[in-house]
Coordinates of C-alpha atoms in Angstrom, one line a residue:
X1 CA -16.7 29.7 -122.4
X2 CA -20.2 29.2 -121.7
X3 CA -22.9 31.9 -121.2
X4 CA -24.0 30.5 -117.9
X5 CA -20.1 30.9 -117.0
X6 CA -19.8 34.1 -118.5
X7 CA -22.6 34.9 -116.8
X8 CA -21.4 33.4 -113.1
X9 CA -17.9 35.9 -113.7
X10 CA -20.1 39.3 -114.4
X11 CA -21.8 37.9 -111.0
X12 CA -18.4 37.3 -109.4
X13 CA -17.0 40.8 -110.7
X14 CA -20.1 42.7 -109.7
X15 CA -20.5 40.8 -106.2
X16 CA -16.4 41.8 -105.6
X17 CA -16.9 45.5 -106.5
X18 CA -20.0 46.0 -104.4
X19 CA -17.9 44.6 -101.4
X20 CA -15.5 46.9 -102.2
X21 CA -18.1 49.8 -102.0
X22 CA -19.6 48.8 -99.0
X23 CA -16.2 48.3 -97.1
X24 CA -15.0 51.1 -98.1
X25 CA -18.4 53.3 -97.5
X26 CA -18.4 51.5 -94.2
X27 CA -14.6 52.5 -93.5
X28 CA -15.6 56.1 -94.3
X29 CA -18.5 56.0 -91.5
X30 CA -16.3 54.5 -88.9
X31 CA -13.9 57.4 -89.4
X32 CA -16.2 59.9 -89.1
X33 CA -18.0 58.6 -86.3
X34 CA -14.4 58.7 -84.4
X35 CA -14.1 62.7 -85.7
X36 CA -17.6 63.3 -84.2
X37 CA -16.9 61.1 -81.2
X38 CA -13.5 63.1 -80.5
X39 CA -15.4 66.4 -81.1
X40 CA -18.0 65.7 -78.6
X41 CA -15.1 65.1 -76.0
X42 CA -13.3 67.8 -76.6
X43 CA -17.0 69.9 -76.7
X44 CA -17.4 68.3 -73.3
X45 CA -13.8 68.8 -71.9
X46 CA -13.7 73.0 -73.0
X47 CA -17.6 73.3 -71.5
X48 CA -16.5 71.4 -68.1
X49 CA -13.2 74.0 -68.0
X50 CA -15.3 76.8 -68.9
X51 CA -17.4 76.2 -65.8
X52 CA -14.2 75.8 -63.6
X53 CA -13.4 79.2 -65.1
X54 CA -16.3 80.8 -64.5
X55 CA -15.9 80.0 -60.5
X56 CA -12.1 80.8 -60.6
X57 CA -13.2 83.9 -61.7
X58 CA -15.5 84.8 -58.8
X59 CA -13.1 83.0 -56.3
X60 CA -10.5 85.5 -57.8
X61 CA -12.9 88.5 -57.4
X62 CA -14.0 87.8 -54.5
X63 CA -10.5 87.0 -52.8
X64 CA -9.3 90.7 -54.1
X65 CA -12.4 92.4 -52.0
X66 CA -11.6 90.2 -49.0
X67 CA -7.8 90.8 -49.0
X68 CA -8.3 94.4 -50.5
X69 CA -11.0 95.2 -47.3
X70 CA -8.9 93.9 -44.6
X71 CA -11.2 91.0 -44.5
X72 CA -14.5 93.5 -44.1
X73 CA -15.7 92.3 -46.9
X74 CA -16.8 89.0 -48.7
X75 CA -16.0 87.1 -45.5
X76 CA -19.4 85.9 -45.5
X77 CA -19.2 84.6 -49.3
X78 CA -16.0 83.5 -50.1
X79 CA -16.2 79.8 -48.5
X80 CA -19.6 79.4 -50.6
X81 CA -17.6 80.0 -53.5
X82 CA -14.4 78.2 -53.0
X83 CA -17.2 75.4 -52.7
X84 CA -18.0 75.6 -55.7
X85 CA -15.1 76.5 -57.2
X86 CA -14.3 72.8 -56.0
X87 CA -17.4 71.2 -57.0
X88 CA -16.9 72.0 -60.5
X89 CA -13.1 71.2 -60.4
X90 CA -14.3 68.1 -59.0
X91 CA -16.5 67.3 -62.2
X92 CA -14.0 67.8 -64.5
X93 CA -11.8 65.8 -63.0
X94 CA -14.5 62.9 -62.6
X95 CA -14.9 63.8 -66.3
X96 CA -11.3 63.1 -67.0
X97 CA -11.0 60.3 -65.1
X98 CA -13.8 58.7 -67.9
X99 CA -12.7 59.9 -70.6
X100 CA -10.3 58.5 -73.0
X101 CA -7.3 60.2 -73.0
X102 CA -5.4 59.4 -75.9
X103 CA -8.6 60.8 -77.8
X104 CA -6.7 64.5 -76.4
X105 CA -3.4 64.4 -77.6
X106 CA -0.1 64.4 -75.9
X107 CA 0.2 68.2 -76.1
X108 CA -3.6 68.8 -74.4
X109 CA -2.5 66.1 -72.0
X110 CA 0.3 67.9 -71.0
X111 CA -1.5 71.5 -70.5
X112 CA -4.2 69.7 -68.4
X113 CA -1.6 68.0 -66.4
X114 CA 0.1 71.7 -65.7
X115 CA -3.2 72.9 -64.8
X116 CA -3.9 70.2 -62.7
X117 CA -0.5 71.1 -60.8
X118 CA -1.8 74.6 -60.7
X119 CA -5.1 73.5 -58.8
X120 CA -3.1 71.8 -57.0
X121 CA -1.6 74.8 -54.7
X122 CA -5.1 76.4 -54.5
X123 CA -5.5 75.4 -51.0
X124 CA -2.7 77.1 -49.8
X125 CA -3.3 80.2 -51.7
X126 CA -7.3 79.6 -49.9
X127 CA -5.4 79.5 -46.7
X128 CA -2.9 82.3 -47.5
X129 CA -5.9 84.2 -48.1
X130 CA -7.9 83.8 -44.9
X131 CA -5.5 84.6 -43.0
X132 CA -4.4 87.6 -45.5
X133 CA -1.1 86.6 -45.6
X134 CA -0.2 86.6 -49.6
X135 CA -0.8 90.0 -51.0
X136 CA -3.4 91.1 -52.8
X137 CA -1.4 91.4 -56.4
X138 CA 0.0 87.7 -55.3
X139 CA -3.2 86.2 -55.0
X140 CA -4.8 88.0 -57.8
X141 CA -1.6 86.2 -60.1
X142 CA -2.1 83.4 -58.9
X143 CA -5.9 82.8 -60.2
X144 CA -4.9 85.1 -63.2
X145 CA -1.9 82.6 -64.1
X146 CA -4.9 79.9 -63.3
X147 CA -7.0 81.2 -65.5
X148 CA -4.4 81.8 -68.7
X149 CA -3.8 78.0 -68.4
X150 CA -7.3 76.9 -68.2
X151 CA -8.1 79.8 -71.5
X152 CA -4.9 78.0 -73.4
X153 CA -6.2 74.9 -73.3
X154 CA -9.7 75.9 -74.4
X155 CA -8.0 77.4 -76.8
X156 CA -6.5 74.2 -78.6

């Protein structure tokens, strides 16, 4: 064998390995580009329930001092806060609606699809409220059993 042909298969060799490197240093980035990507979802997806939380909370407090006073107190701020109770409800599920789902899991799917069943009787609870026909312990579960689904799946 020549040197120029020796020469040409050290090339060849060399030129294989560092595609091999770069391949697999660019397989590398790709997959942790996806982790990070997922992590910012998930970041996103607790922060947006957190703030749903945060109003569910209020809306809970402040149902307990309406039904608790007879209606003599908080009458004036509950329909303020079941606003925006809603609004943020309504950005996370706008939120959801973009996202990428599969990114979550089957298991987080399924607790934000029992939550969402859970939001999903609010109104009549709102109304049961108003016109303080649910108890006071009975609305107070309700938000509190709200709230433990919403903390479980911030939690995962």
């Amino acid at each position: 064998m020549t040197i120029s042909a020796k020469l040409r298969l050290i090339s060849f060799i060399v030129s294989i390995f560092v595609f091999i490197v770069i391949v697999l240093a660019a397989l590398e980035a790709y997959k942790e580009r996806s982790a990070i990507l997922e992590a910012q979802s998930l970041n996103t997806l607790s922060q947006k329930l957190s703030f749903v939380i945060h109003e569910t909370q209020k809306e809970r407090g402040m149902s307990a001092g309406f039904l608790g006073s007879k209606g003599a107190k908080f009458g004036d701020k509950l329909p303020s806060q079941r606003e925006a109770t809603a609004q943020k409800y309504k950005e996370l599920q706008e939120y959801l609606a973009e996202a990428d789902m599969t990114n979550f899991g089957t298991e987080l799917q399924d607790e934000l699809k029992g939550f969402d069943e859970e939001m999903g009787k609010i109104e009549s609870i709102r109304s049961s409220v108003s016109a303080q026909s649910i108890a006071q312990k009975d609305a107070i579960s309700y938000y509190t059993k709200m709230n433990e689904k919403i903390l479980s799946i911030v939690s995962m």
